[in-house]
mmCIF file of C-alpha atoms in Angstrom:
data_model
loop_
_atom_site.group_PDB
_atom_site.id
_atom_site.type_symbol
_atom_site.label_atom_id
_atom_site.label_comp_id
_atom_site.label_asym_id
_atom_site.label_seq_id
_atom_site.Cartn_x
_atom_site.Cartn_y
_atom_site.Cartn_z
ATOM 1 C CA UNK R 1 -13.241 -0.965 -21.274
ATOM 2 C CA UNK R 2 -10.953 -1.321 -18.263
ATOM 3 C CA UNK R 3 -11.568 0.792 -15.269
ATOM 4 C CA UNK R 4 -8.118 1.534 -13.074
ATOM 5 C CA UNK R 5 -8.141 0.409 -10.154
ATOM 6 C CA UNK R 6 -4.707 0.868 -8.662
ATOM 7 C CA UNK R 7 -3.660 2.637 -5.422
ATOM 8 C CA UNK R 8 -1.679 6.028 -5.779
ATOM 9 C CA UNK R 9 1.451 6.190 -8.106
ATOM 10 C CA UNK R 10 4.764 6.137 -6.748
ATOM 11 C CA UNK R 11 5.258 10.029 -6.987
ATOM 12 C CA UNK R 12 2.127 10.852 -5.428
ATOM 13 C CA UNK R 13 2.285 8.337 -2.235
ATOM 14 C CA UNK R 14 5.969 9.476 -1.910
ATOM 15 C CA UNK R 15 4.355 12.947 -1.463
ATOM 16 C CA UNK R 16 1.768 11.706 0.888
ATOM 17 C CA UNK R 17 4.525 10.080 3.045
ATOM 18 C CA UNK R 18 6.463 13.328 3.314
ATOM 19 C CA UNK R 19 3.515 15.312 4.462
ATOM 20 C CA UNK R 20 2.994 12.265 7.337
ATOM 21 C CA UNK R 21 5.954 14.181 8.749
ATOM 22 C CA UNK R 22 4.420 17.290 9.252
ATOM 23 C CA UNK R 23 1.942 15.598 11.888
ATOM 24 C CA UNK R 24 4.852 13.656 13.600
ATOM 25 C CA UNK R 25 5.306 16.127 16.521
ATOM 26 C CA UNK R 26 4.800 14.493 19.948
ATOM 27 C CA UNK R 27 1.164 15.804 21.755
ATOM 28 C CA UNK R 28 3.188 16.744 24.916
ATOM 29 C CA UNK R 29 5.004 19.400 22.892
ATOM 30 C CA UNK R 30 2.707 21.202 21.149
ATOM 31 C CA UNK R 31 1.718 24.614 22.891
ATOM 32 C CA UNK R 32 -1.578 25.776 21.732
ATOM 33 C CA UNK R 33 -0.688 29.098 23.393
ATOM 34 C CA UNK R 34 1.976 29.250 21.625
ATOM 35 C CA UNK R 35 0.420 28.592 18.437
ATOM 36 C CA UNK R 36 -1.596 31.493 19.016
ATOM 37 C CA UNK R 37 0.620 33.959 20.380
ATOM 38 C CA UNK R 38 2.762 33.468 16.962
ATOM 39 C CA UNK R 39 0.041 33.910 14.968
ATOM 40 C CA UNK R 40 -1.316 37.291 16.384
ATOM 41 C CA UNK R 41 2.177 38.515 15.120
ATOM 42 C CA UNK R 42 0.812 37.868 11.247
ATOM 43 C CA UNK R 43 -1.047 39.144 8.726
ATOM 44 C CA UNK R 44 -4.868 38.513 8.284
ATOM 45 C CA UNK R 45 -5.650 34.993 7.433
ATOM 46 C CA UNK R 46 -7.729 34.137 4.200
ATOM 47 C CA UNK R 47 -9.484 30.767 4.031
ATOM 48 C CA UNK R 48 -11.381 29.267 0.864
ATOM 49 C CA UNK R 49 -14.007 26.633 0.804
ATOM 50 C CA UNK R 50 -16.544 25.529 -1.069
ATOM 51 C CA UNK R 51 -19.541 26.055 1.767
ATOM 52 C CA UNK R 52 -21.261 29.257 2.405
ATOM 53 C CA UNK R 53 -20.500 27.957 6.239
ATOM 54 C CA UNK R 54 -16.871 29.290 6.118
ATOM 55 C CA UNK R 55 -17.803 32.837 6.393
ATOM 56 C CA UNK R 56 -19.471 31.855 9.650
ATOM 57 C CA UNK R 57 -16.510 29.868 11.181
ATOM 58 C CA UNK R 58 -14.249 32.433 9.941
ATOM 59 C CA UNK R 59 -15.968 35.085 11.871
ATOM 60 C CA UNK R 60 -16.338 32.800 14.709
ATOM 61 C CA UNK R 61 -12.237 31.826 14.722
ATOM 62 C CA UNK R 62 -11.780 35.737 14.819
ATOM 63 C CA UNK R 63 -13.820 36.288 17.721
ATOM 64 C CA UNK R 64 -12.450 33.122 19.486
ATOM 65 C CA UNK R 65 -8.821 33.822 18.849
ATOM 66 C CA UNK R 66 -8.976 37.739 18.348
ATOM 67 C CA UNK R 67 -7.434 37.575 14.987
ATOM 68 C CA UNK R 68 -8.732 38.978 11.665
ATOM 69 C CA UNK R 69 -9.974 35.876 9.232
ATOM 70 C CA UNK R 70 -11.639 36.063 6.190
ATOM 71 C CA UNK R 71 -13.747 33.339 4.834
ATOM 72 C CA UNK R 72 -14.439 33.187 0.921
ATOM 73 C CA UNK R 73 -16.819 30.542 -0.560
ATOM 74 C CA UNK R 74 -15.791 29.291 -3.929
ATOM 75 C CA UNK R 75 -16.246 26.151 -5.946
ATOM 76 C CA UNK R 76 -13.535 23.381 -5.865
ATOM 77 C CA UNK R 77 -12.313 24.283 -9.058
ATOM 78 C CA UNK R 78 -11.944 28.035 -8.616
ATOM 79 C CA UNK R 79 -9.791 27.579 -5.277
ATOM 80 C CA UNK R 80 -7.517 25.122 -7.070
ATOM 81 C CA UNK R 81 -7.021 27.845 -10.281
ATOM 82 C CA UNK R 82 -6.430 30.226 -7.395
ATOM 83 C CA UNK R 83 -3.860 28.888 -5.140
ATOM 84 C CA UNK R 84 -2.192 27.392 -8.349
ATOM 85 C CA UNK R 85 -1.941 30.883 -9.824
ATOM 86 C CA UNK R 86 -1.107 32.598 -6.676
ATOM 87 C CA UNK R 87 2.082 29.761 -6.007
ATOM 88 C CA UNK R 88 3.401 30.237 -9.590
ATOM 89 C CA UNK R 89 3.361 33.517 -9.325
ATOM 90 C CA UNK R 90 5.022 33.594 -6.178
ATOM 91 C CA UNK R 91 2.381 35.785 -4.556
ATOM 92 C CA UNK R 92 0.321 33.865 -2.073
ATOM 93 C CA UNK R 93 -2.448 35.206 -0.221
ATOM 94 C CA UNK R 94 -4.205 32.173 0.619
ATOM 95 C CA UNK R 95 -3.503 30.737 3.935
ATOM 96 C CA UNK R 96 -5.623 27.754 4.235
ATOM 97 C CA UNK R 97 -8.195 25.426 1.926
ATOM 98 C CA UNK R 98 -10.956 23.053 2.651
ATOM 99 C CA UNK R 99 -11.170 21.294 -0.461
ATOM 100 C CA UNK R 100 -13.862 19.133 -1.531
ATOM 101 C CA UNK R 101 -12.041 17.493 -4.316
ATOM 102 C CA UNK R 102 -9.425 15.625 -2.817
ATOM 103 C CA UNK R 103 -8.207 13.659 -6.021
ATOM 104 C CA UNK R 104 -7.621 16.917 -7.635
ATOM 105 C CA UNK R 105 -6.155 18.525 -4.736
ATOM 106 C CA UNK R 106 -3.614 15.787 -4.514
ATOM 107 C CA UNK R 107 -2.405 15.812 -8.089
ATOM 108 C CA UNK R 108 -3.020 19.148 -8.821
ATOM 109 C CA UNK R 109 -1.696 20.695 -5.526
ATOM 110 C CA UNK R 110 -0.262 18.765 -3.063
ATOM 111 C CA UNK R 111 2.205 16.355 -5.536
ATOM 112 C CA UNK R 112 3.159 19.598 -6.879
ATOM 113 C CA UNK R 113 4.488 20.837 -3.272
ATOM 114 C CA UNK R 114 1.911 24.018 -3.444
ATOM 115 C CA UNK R 115 0.225 22.853 -0.409
ATOM 116 C CA UNK R 116 1.274 21.118 2.995
ATOM 117 C CA UNK R 117 -0.957 18.877 5.072
ATOM 118 C CA UNK R 118 -0.576 19.677 8.860
ATOM 119 C CA UNK R 119 -2.376 17.304 11.788
ATOM 120 C CA UNK R 120 -2.802 19.068 15.266
ATOM 121 C CA UNK R 121 -0.515 17.044 17.499
ATOM 122 C CA UNK R 122 -2.691 17.054 20.135
ATOM 123 C CA UNK R 123 -6.010 15.653 18.195
ATOM 124 C CA UNK R 124 -4.294 13.326 16.192
ATOM 125 C CA UNK R 125 -4.835 10.214 18.422
ATOM 126 C CA UNK R 126 -8.864 11.133 17.783
ATOM 127 C CA UNK R 127 -8.173 11.461 13.942
ATOM 128 C CA UNK R 128 -8.197 7.298 12.036
ATOM 129 C CA UNK R 129 -4.822 7.170 10.117
ATOM 130 C CA UNK R 130 -6.474 6.849 6.781
ATOM 131 C CA UNK R 131 -7.363 10.492 7.161
ATOM 132 C CA UNK R 132 -4.748 11.969 8.354
ATOM 133 C CA UNK R 133 -2.314 11.257 4.949
ATOM 134 C CA UNK R 134 -3.468 14.390 4.058
ATOM 135 C CA UNK R 135 -5.859 15.431 6.655
ATOM 136 C CA UNK R 136 -9.203 15.336 6.123
ATOM 137 C CA UNK R 137 -11.571 17.262 7.830
ATOM 138 C CA UNK R 138 -14.768 16.701 7.557
ATOM 139 C CA UNK R 139 -16.801 13.433 5.650
ATOM 140 C CA UNK R 140 -19.717 14.944 3.348
ATOM 141 C CA UNK R 141 -22.359 11.961 3.509
ATOM 142 C CA UNK R 142 -24.656 11.607 0.559
ATOM 143 C CA UNK R 143 -27.850 9.227 1.263
ATOM 144 C CA UNK R 144 -30.281 7.730 -0.395
ATOM 145 C CA UNK R 145 -33.702 9.032 0.432
ATOM 146 C CA UNK R 146 -37.146 8.921 0.118
ATOM 147 C CA UNK R 147 -40.581 11.063 0.621
ATOM 148 C CA UNK R 148 -41.703 10.037 3.969
ATOM 149 C CA UNK R 149 -45.329 11.107 3.373
ATOM 150 C CA UNK R 150 -45.513 8.696 0.513
ATOM 151 C CA UNK R 151 -43.717 5.782 2.640
ATOM 152 C CA UNK R 152 -44.101 4.663 6.306
ATOM 153 C CA UNK R 153 -40.193 3.277 5.356
ATOM 154 C CA UNK R 154 -37.853 3.521 2.522
ATOM 155 C CA UNK R 155 -39.297 1.390 -0.393
ATOM 156 C CA UNK R 156 -35.739 -0.063 -1.354
ATOM 157 C CA UNK R 157 -33.772 -1.922 0.693
ATOM 158 C CA UNK R 158 -30.931 -2.749 -1.614
ATOM 159 C CA UNK R 159 -28.998 -0.614 -4.518
ATOM 160 C CA UNK R 160 -29.432 -3.018 -6.968
ATOM 161 C CA UNK R 161 -33.084 -2.763 -6.843
ATOM 162 C CA UNK R 162 -32.644 0.775 -8.286
ATOM 163 C CA UNK R 163 -31.882 -0.927 -11.879
ATOM 164 C CA UNK R 164 -35.276 -2.982 -11.962
ATOM 165 C CA UNK R 165 -38.339 -1.698 -14.384
ATOM 166 C CA UNK R 166 -40.144 -0.381 -11.133
ATOM 167 C CA UNK R 167 -37.793 2.135 -10.646
ATOM 168 C CA UNK R 168 -37.164 3.346 -14.214
ATOM 169 C CA UNK R 169 -37.194 6.846 -14.422
ATOM 170 C CA UNK R 170 -37.817 7.396 -10.704
ATOM 171 C CA UNK R 171 -34.623 7.397 -9.037
ATOM 172 C CA UNK R 172 -33.704 11.559 -8.588
ATOM 173 C CA UNK R 173 -29.556 12.188 -8.447
ATOM 174 C CA UNK R 174 -27.068 14.517 -9.895
ATOM 175 C CA UNK R 175 -25.567 13.745 -13.222
ATOM 176 C CA UNK R 176 -22.080 12.372 -12.775
ATOM 177 C CA UNK R 177 -21.151 14.173 -15.896
ATOM 178 C CA UNK R 178 -21.338 17.288 -14.160
ATOM 179 C CA UNK R 179 -20.121 15.868 -10.607
ATOM 180 C CA UNK R 180 -16.884 14.598 -10.333
ATOM 181 C CA UNK R 181 -17.543 13.251 -6.896
ATOM 182 C CA UNK R 182 -20.033 10.806 -8.088
ATOM 183 C CA UNK R 183 -17.496 9.134 -10.644
ATOM 184 C CA UNK R 184 -15.153 9.267 -7.467
ATOM 185 C CA UNK R 185 -17.898 7.165 -5.632
ATOM 186 C CA UNK R 186 -17.902 4.602 -8.598
ATOM 187 C CA UNK R 187 -14.369 3.728 -8.317
ATOM 188 C CA UNK R 188 -13.883 3.756 -4.890
ATOM 189 C CA UNK R 189 -16.502 1.353 -4.765
ATOM 190 C CA UNK R 190 -14.930 -0.633 -7.431
ATOM 191 C CA UNK R 191 -11.500 -0.756 -5.966
ATOM 192 C CA UNK R 192 -12.113 -1.026 -2.451
ATOM 193 C CA UNK R 193 -15.788 -2.750 -2.082
ATOM 194 C CA UNK R 194 -16.725 -4.529 -5.255
ATOM 195 C CA UNK R 195 -17.163 -7.757 -3.253
ATOM 196 C CA UNK R 196 -19.852 -5.787 -1.290
ATOM 197 C CA UNK R 197 -21.665 -4.989 -4.116
ATOM 198 C CA UNK R 198 -21.471 -8.291 -6.216
ATOM 199 C CA UNK R 199 -22.660 -9.768 -2.814
ATOM 200 C CA UNK R 200 -25.600 -7.222 -2.722
ATOM 201 C CA UNK R 201 -26.329 -8.320 -6.353
ATOM 202 C CA UNK R 202 -26.626 -12.314 -5.046
ATOM 203 C CA UNK R 203 -28.901 -11.395 -2.335
ATOM 204 C CA UNK R 204 -31.209 -9.577 -4.264
ATOM 205 C CA UNK R 205 -31.718 -11.768 -7.357
ATOM 206 C CA UNK R 206 -30.751 -15.252 -5.629
ATOM 207 C CA UNK R 207 -27.800 -15.885 -7.866
ATOM 208 C CA UNK R 208 -24.070 -15.001 -8.735
ATOM 209 C CA UNK R 209 -24.013 -11.598 -10.728
ATOM 210 C CA UNK R 210 -22.522 -12.548 -14.336
ATOM 211 C CA UNK R 211 -21.246 -9.692 -16.383
ATOM 212 C CA UNK R 212 -18.747 -8.637 -18.953
ATOM 213 C CA UNK R 213 -17.611 -5.437 -17.004
ATOM 214 C CA UNK R 214 -14.624 -5.185 -15.726
ATOM 215 C CA UNK R 215 -16.240 -5.144 -11.969
ATOM 216 C CA UNK R 216 -19.563 -5.641 -10.192
ATOM 217 C CA UNK R 217 -19.647 -1.454 -9.865
ATOM 218 C CA UNK R 218 -19.268 -1.046 -13.563
ATOM 219 C CA UNK R 219 -22.047 -3.517 -13.629
ATOM 220 C CA UNK R 220 -23.860 -1.513 -11.427
ATOM 221 C CA UNK R 221 -23.232 1.650 -12.805
ATOM 222 C CA UNK R 222 -24.253 0.326 -16.437
ATOM 223 C CA UNK R 223 -27.339 -0.894 -15.000
ATOM 224 C CA UNK R 224 -28.204 2.326 -13.170
ATOM 225 C CA UNK R 225 -27.739 4.170 -16.115
ATOM 226 C CA UNK R 226 -29.660 2.241 -18.335
ATOM 227 C CA UNK R 227 -32.663 2.598 -15.919
ATOM 228 C CA UNK R 228 -32.895 6.192 -16.912
ATOM 229 C CA UNK R 229 -32.703 8.166 -13.489
ATOM 230 C CA UNK R 230 -34.017 11.598 -13.290
ATOM 231 C CA UNK R 231 -30.573 13.772 -13.683
ATOM 232 C CA UNK R 232 -30.269 17.165 -12.058
ATOM 233 C CA UNK R 233 -27.735 19.789 -11.919
ATOM 234 C CA UNK R 234 -27.963 20.202 -8.294
ATOM 235 C CA UNK R 235 -28.901 18.305 -5.102
ATOM 236 C CA UNK R 236 -31.742 21.212 -4.351
ATOM 237 C CA UNK R 237 -33.689 19.663 -7.585
ATOM 238 C CA UNK R 238 -33.084 15.939 -6.508
ATOM 239 C CA UNK R 239 -34.293 16.657 -3.308
ATOM 240 C CA UNK R 240 -37.599 18.296 -4.043
ATOM 241 C CA UNK R 241 -37.938 15.409 -6.716
ATOM 242 C CA UNK R 242 -37.909 13.214 -4.275
ATOM 243 C CA UNK R 243 -39.300 15.173 -0.746
ATOM 244 C CA UNK R 244 -41.642 18.028 -2.103
ATOM 245 C CA UNK R 245 -44.761 17.795 -0.214
ATOM 246 C CA UNK R 246 -47.325 17.828 -2.979
ATOM 247 C CA UNK R 247 -45.259 15.013 -5.229
ATOM 248 C CA UNK R 248 -47.592 12.090 -5.965
ATOM 249 C CA UNK R 249 -44.561 10.186 -7.963
ATOM 250 C CA UNK R 250 -42.770 8.002 -5.886
ATOM 251 C CA UNK R 251 -39.288 8.976 -6.419
ATOM 252 C CA UNK R 252 -36.100 7.870 -4.514
ATOM 253 C CA UNK R 253 -32.990 9.245 -4.961
ATOM 254 C CA UNK R 254 -29.617 10.404 -3.499
ATOM 255 C CA UNK R 255 -28.865 13.793 -2.132
ATOM 256 C CA UNK R 256 -26.583 15.144 0.644
ATOM 257 C CA UNK R 257 -27.560 15.174 4.187
ATOM 258 C CA UNK R 258 -27.809 19.131 4.333
ATOM 259 C CA UNK R 259 -30.755 18.876 2.260
ATOM 260 C CA UNK R 260 -32.587 17.692 4.957
ATOM 261 C CA UNK R 261 -32.879 20.605 6.869
ATOM 262 C CA UNK R 262 -35.533 21.793 4.583
ATOM 263 C CA UNK R 263 -37.760 19.614 6.183
ATOM 264 C CA UNK R 264 -38.756 22.382 8.631
ATOM 265 C CA UNK R 265 -39.900 24.465 5.684
ATOM 266 C CA UNK R 266 -42.433 20.986 4.589
ATOM 267 C CA UNK R 267 -40.060 19.223 2.418
ATOM 268 C CA UNK R 268 -40.679 15.082 3.462
ATOM 269 C CA UNK R 269 -37.154 13.936 3.075
ATOM 270 C CA UNK R 270 -36.292 10.472 5.263
ATOM 271 C CA UNK R 271 -33.403 8.735 5.039
ATOM 272 C CA UNK R 272 -33.124 5.178 3.534
ATOM 273 C CA UNK R 273 -31.759 3.049 6.729
ATOM 274 C CA UNK R 274 -30.118 -0.243 6.234
ATOM 275 C CA UNK R 275 -29.238 -0.705 2.945
ATOM 276 C CA UNK R 276 -27.266 -3.037 1.289
ATOM 277 C CA UNK R 277 -24.519 -2.317 1.005
ATOM 278 C CA UNK R 278 -24.542 1.187 1.973
ATOM 279 C CA UNK R 279 -27.105 3.969 2.441
ATOM 280 C CA UNK R 280 -25.056 6.518 1.204
ATOM 281 C CA UNK R 281 -21.630 7.534 0.658
ATOM 282 C CA UNK R 282 -19.164 10.190 1.884
ATOM 283 C CA UNK R 283 -16.833 12.599 -0.014
ATOM 284 C CA UNK R 284 -14.035 14.326 1.865
ATOM 285 C CA UNK R 285 -13.261 17.708 2.860
ATOM 286 C CA UNK R 286 -9.251 18.232 2.806
ATOM 287 C CA UNK R 287 -7.629 21.081 4.994
ATOM 288 C CA UNK R 288 -4.431 22.121 3.292
ATOM 289 C CA UNK R 289 -2.235 25.064 4.634
ATOM 290 C CA UNK R 290 -0.650 26.772 1.492
ATOM 291 C CA UNK R 291 2.839 26.865 1.150
ATOM 292 C CA UNK R 292 4.604 29.965 1.199
ATOM 293 C CA UNK R 293 1.362 31.799 3.038
ATOM 294 C CA UNK R 294 2.408 35.148 5.028
ATOM 295 C CA UNK R 295 0.306 33.610 8.266
ATOM 296 C CA UNK R 296 1.406 29.771 8.569
ATOM 297 C CA UNK R 297 0.713 29.536 12.379
ATOM 298 C CA UNK R 298 -2.647 31.002 11.860
ATOM 299 C CA UNK R 299 -3.286 28.419 8.831
ATOM 300 C CA UNK R 300 -2.261 26.281 11.802
ATOM 301 C CA UNK R 301 -4.220 27.560 14.377
ATOM 302 C CA UNK R 302 -7.382 27.440 11.726
ATOM 303 C CA UNK R 303 -7.282 24.144 11.109
ATOM 304 C CA UNK R 304 -6.687 22.846 14.745
ATOM 305 C CA UNK R 305 -9.946 25.018 15.231
ATOM 306 C CA UNK R 306 -12.023 23.326 12.263
ATOM 307 C CA UNK R 307 -10.978 19.952 13.830
ATOM 308 C CA UNK R 308 -12.700 20.805 17.207
ATOM 309 C CA UNK R 309 -16.776 20.661 17.980
ATOM 310 C CA UNK R 310 -16.990 24.498 18.114
ATOM 311 C CA UNK R 311 -15.190 24.883 14.799
ATOM 312 C CA UNK R 312 -16.637 22.525 12.760
ATOM 313 C CA UNK R 313 -20.316 23.270 14.158
ATOM 314 C CA UNK R 314 -21.572 25.179 11.327
ATOM 315 C CA UNK R 315 -20.906 22.204 9.066
ATOM 316 C CA UNK R 316 -22.296 19.356 11.243
ATOM 317 C CA UNK R 317 -25.773 20.918 11.766
ATOM 318 C CA UNK R 318 -25.556 19.797 7.468
ATOM 319 C CA UNK R 319 -24.471 16.184 8.816
ATOM 320 C CA UNK R 320 -20.828 16.356 7.848
ATOM 321 C CA UNK R 321 -19.265 14.250 10.110
ATOM 322 C CA UNK R 322 -15.644 15.491 11.726
ATOM 323 C CA UNK R 323 -12.920 13.018 11.440
ATOM 324 C CA UNK R 324 -12.231 14.038 15.080
ATOM 325 C CA UNK R 325 -13.632 10.495 16.293
ATOM 326 C CA UNK R 326 -14.425 12.972 19.712
ATOM 327 C CA UNK R 327 -16.721 15.159 17.459
ATOM 328 C CA UNK R 328 -20.382 14.183 17.534
ATOM 329 C CA UNK R 329 -23.353 15.701 14.899
ATOM 330 C CA UNK R 330 -25.685 17.425 16.718
ATOM 331 C CA UNK R 331 -28.532 15.534 18.380
ATOM 332 C CA UNK R 332 -31.252 18.389 16.027
ATOM 333 C CA UNK R 333 -29.538 17.691 12.801
ATOM 334 C CA UNK R 334 -32.202 16.480 10.731
ATOM 335 C CA UNK R 335 -31.134 13.562 8.379
ATOM 336 C CA UNK R 336 -30.266 11.352 11.552
ATOM 337 C CA UNK R 337 -27.044 10.343 9.375
ATOM 338 C CA UNK R 338 -25.321 10.117 12.904
ATOM 339 C CA UNK R 339 -27.338 7.114 13.965
ATOM 340 C CA UNK R 340 -26.245 4.989 10.923
ATOM 341 C CA UNK R 341 -22.391 6.554 10.533
ATOM 342 C CA UNK R 342 -21.469 2.649 9.780
ATOM 343 C CA UNK R 343 -23.573 2.387 7.058
ATOM 344 C CA UNK R 344 -21.966 5.073 4.854
ATOM 345 C CA UNK R 345 -19.300 4.262 2.626
ATOM 346 C CA UNK R 346 -15.943 5.981 3.785
ATOM 347 C CA UNK R 347 -13.354 7.513 1.491
ATOM 348 C CA UNK R 348 -9.820 6.326 1.127
ATOM 349 C CA UNK R 349 -7.068 8.308 -0.158
ATOM 350 C CA UNK R 350 -5.042 5.245 -0.932
ATOM 351 C CA UNK R 351 -6.528 5.330 -4.333
ATOM 352 C CA UNK R 352 -7.317 9.102 -4.820
ATOM 353 C CA UNK R 353 -4.646 9.104 -7.976
ATOM 354 C CA UNK R 354 -6.975 6.154 -9.700
ATOM 355 C CA UNK R 355 -10.099 8.253 -8.513
ATOM 356 C CA UNK R 356 -8.716 10.888 -10.707
ATOM 357 C CA UNK R 357 -6.952 9.123 -13.423
ATOM 358 C CA UNK R 358 -10.669 6.930 -14.143
ATOM 359 C CA UNK R 359 -13.136 10.145 -14.174
ATOM 360 C CA UNK R 360 -13.320 9.910 -17.949
ATOM 361 C CA UNK R 361 -13.555 5.962 -17.895
ATOM 362 C CA UNK R 362 -16.350 6.070 -15.641
ATOM 363 C CA UNK R 363 -18.015 9.246 -17.109
ATOM 364 C CA UNK R 364 -17.791 7.252 -20.831
ATOM 365 C CA UNK R 365 -19.327 4.267 -19.012
ATOM 366 C CA UNK R 366 -22.243 5.952 -17.662
ATOM 367 C CA UNK R 367 -22.658 8.102 -21.038
ATOM 368 C CA UNK R 368 -22.574 5.312 -23.094
ATOM 369 C CA UNK R 369 -25.483 3.645 -21.144
ATOM 370 C CA UNK R 370 -27.457 6.506 -20.060
ATOM 371 C CA UNK R 371 -31.357 6.166 -21.184
ATOM 372 C CA UNK R 372 -34.358 8.422 -20.541
#
């Protein structure tokens, strides 16, 4: 089976280039107060996001600027459907979406002209270029974790160790068949970091990887599936298998940094530092403005707000990392991922179309090889 590793198709690439023009205003010509004034003349703003923290963020935005904004939690597929339906009906109610499914957002909304990306001109210099087209608001890390009650340090140091008999049935993670972000992770590794995956194999086993698969990443995914990981329907269940204080089985696994907040309630989750080639990976949340919104200035103002430390704070405490490089995670963020940020695989939107097109291929590879 050949897995697609091509970059975005020409049509989408052209769309992304046109999107970049929305941020091509000089920072010295940007007037935040003028934007606030214009926003106050518009109807109330509706913002959708896949995190419940959006309710708190919208209320804080409302309080800061004296605007009425409503934050609504919805899953990514629901958000895609809402925006598509409103746009086709020429009855746009939504102003901003914070979308966790980047490939779907680019393919189903951005490429169709339903939404647009706007980068605050005064903040653009602090946001890496690869997170501007389209705008990525935060990167949400998924990290390899272990039980700190059972181990002083993480018992795994290389992802290939997870494919060995010692860890058969003892790797907890969400089922890739129900979590598209996981297949996007596979494809991102194959597209951008396959040499690192192959090097990790050689570092672990002392010999070059030989495989009939299309990439080192595909070989890893196949071997991991064959090793019978414990598949869960949520990060909460995976975190419980790994870090519950009464656990006696030595599970390790892959979970969101948000689950480390449970440590205050007795969980024993620890982050696996210095893993080869990565201690985890991150998936992006796009910040997009819905075209045809009755509150376009309020929408821009909200995007500006969530790109600041104050605006993103409710999500930062869960380890979600702002792409604004001047914004740091709070010191009391429980996972400690901020200290190993350079060990977390980022997300490259340049291959988002490939991520989208190859999801079924990666799911097929997983399901054909998964063994309990």
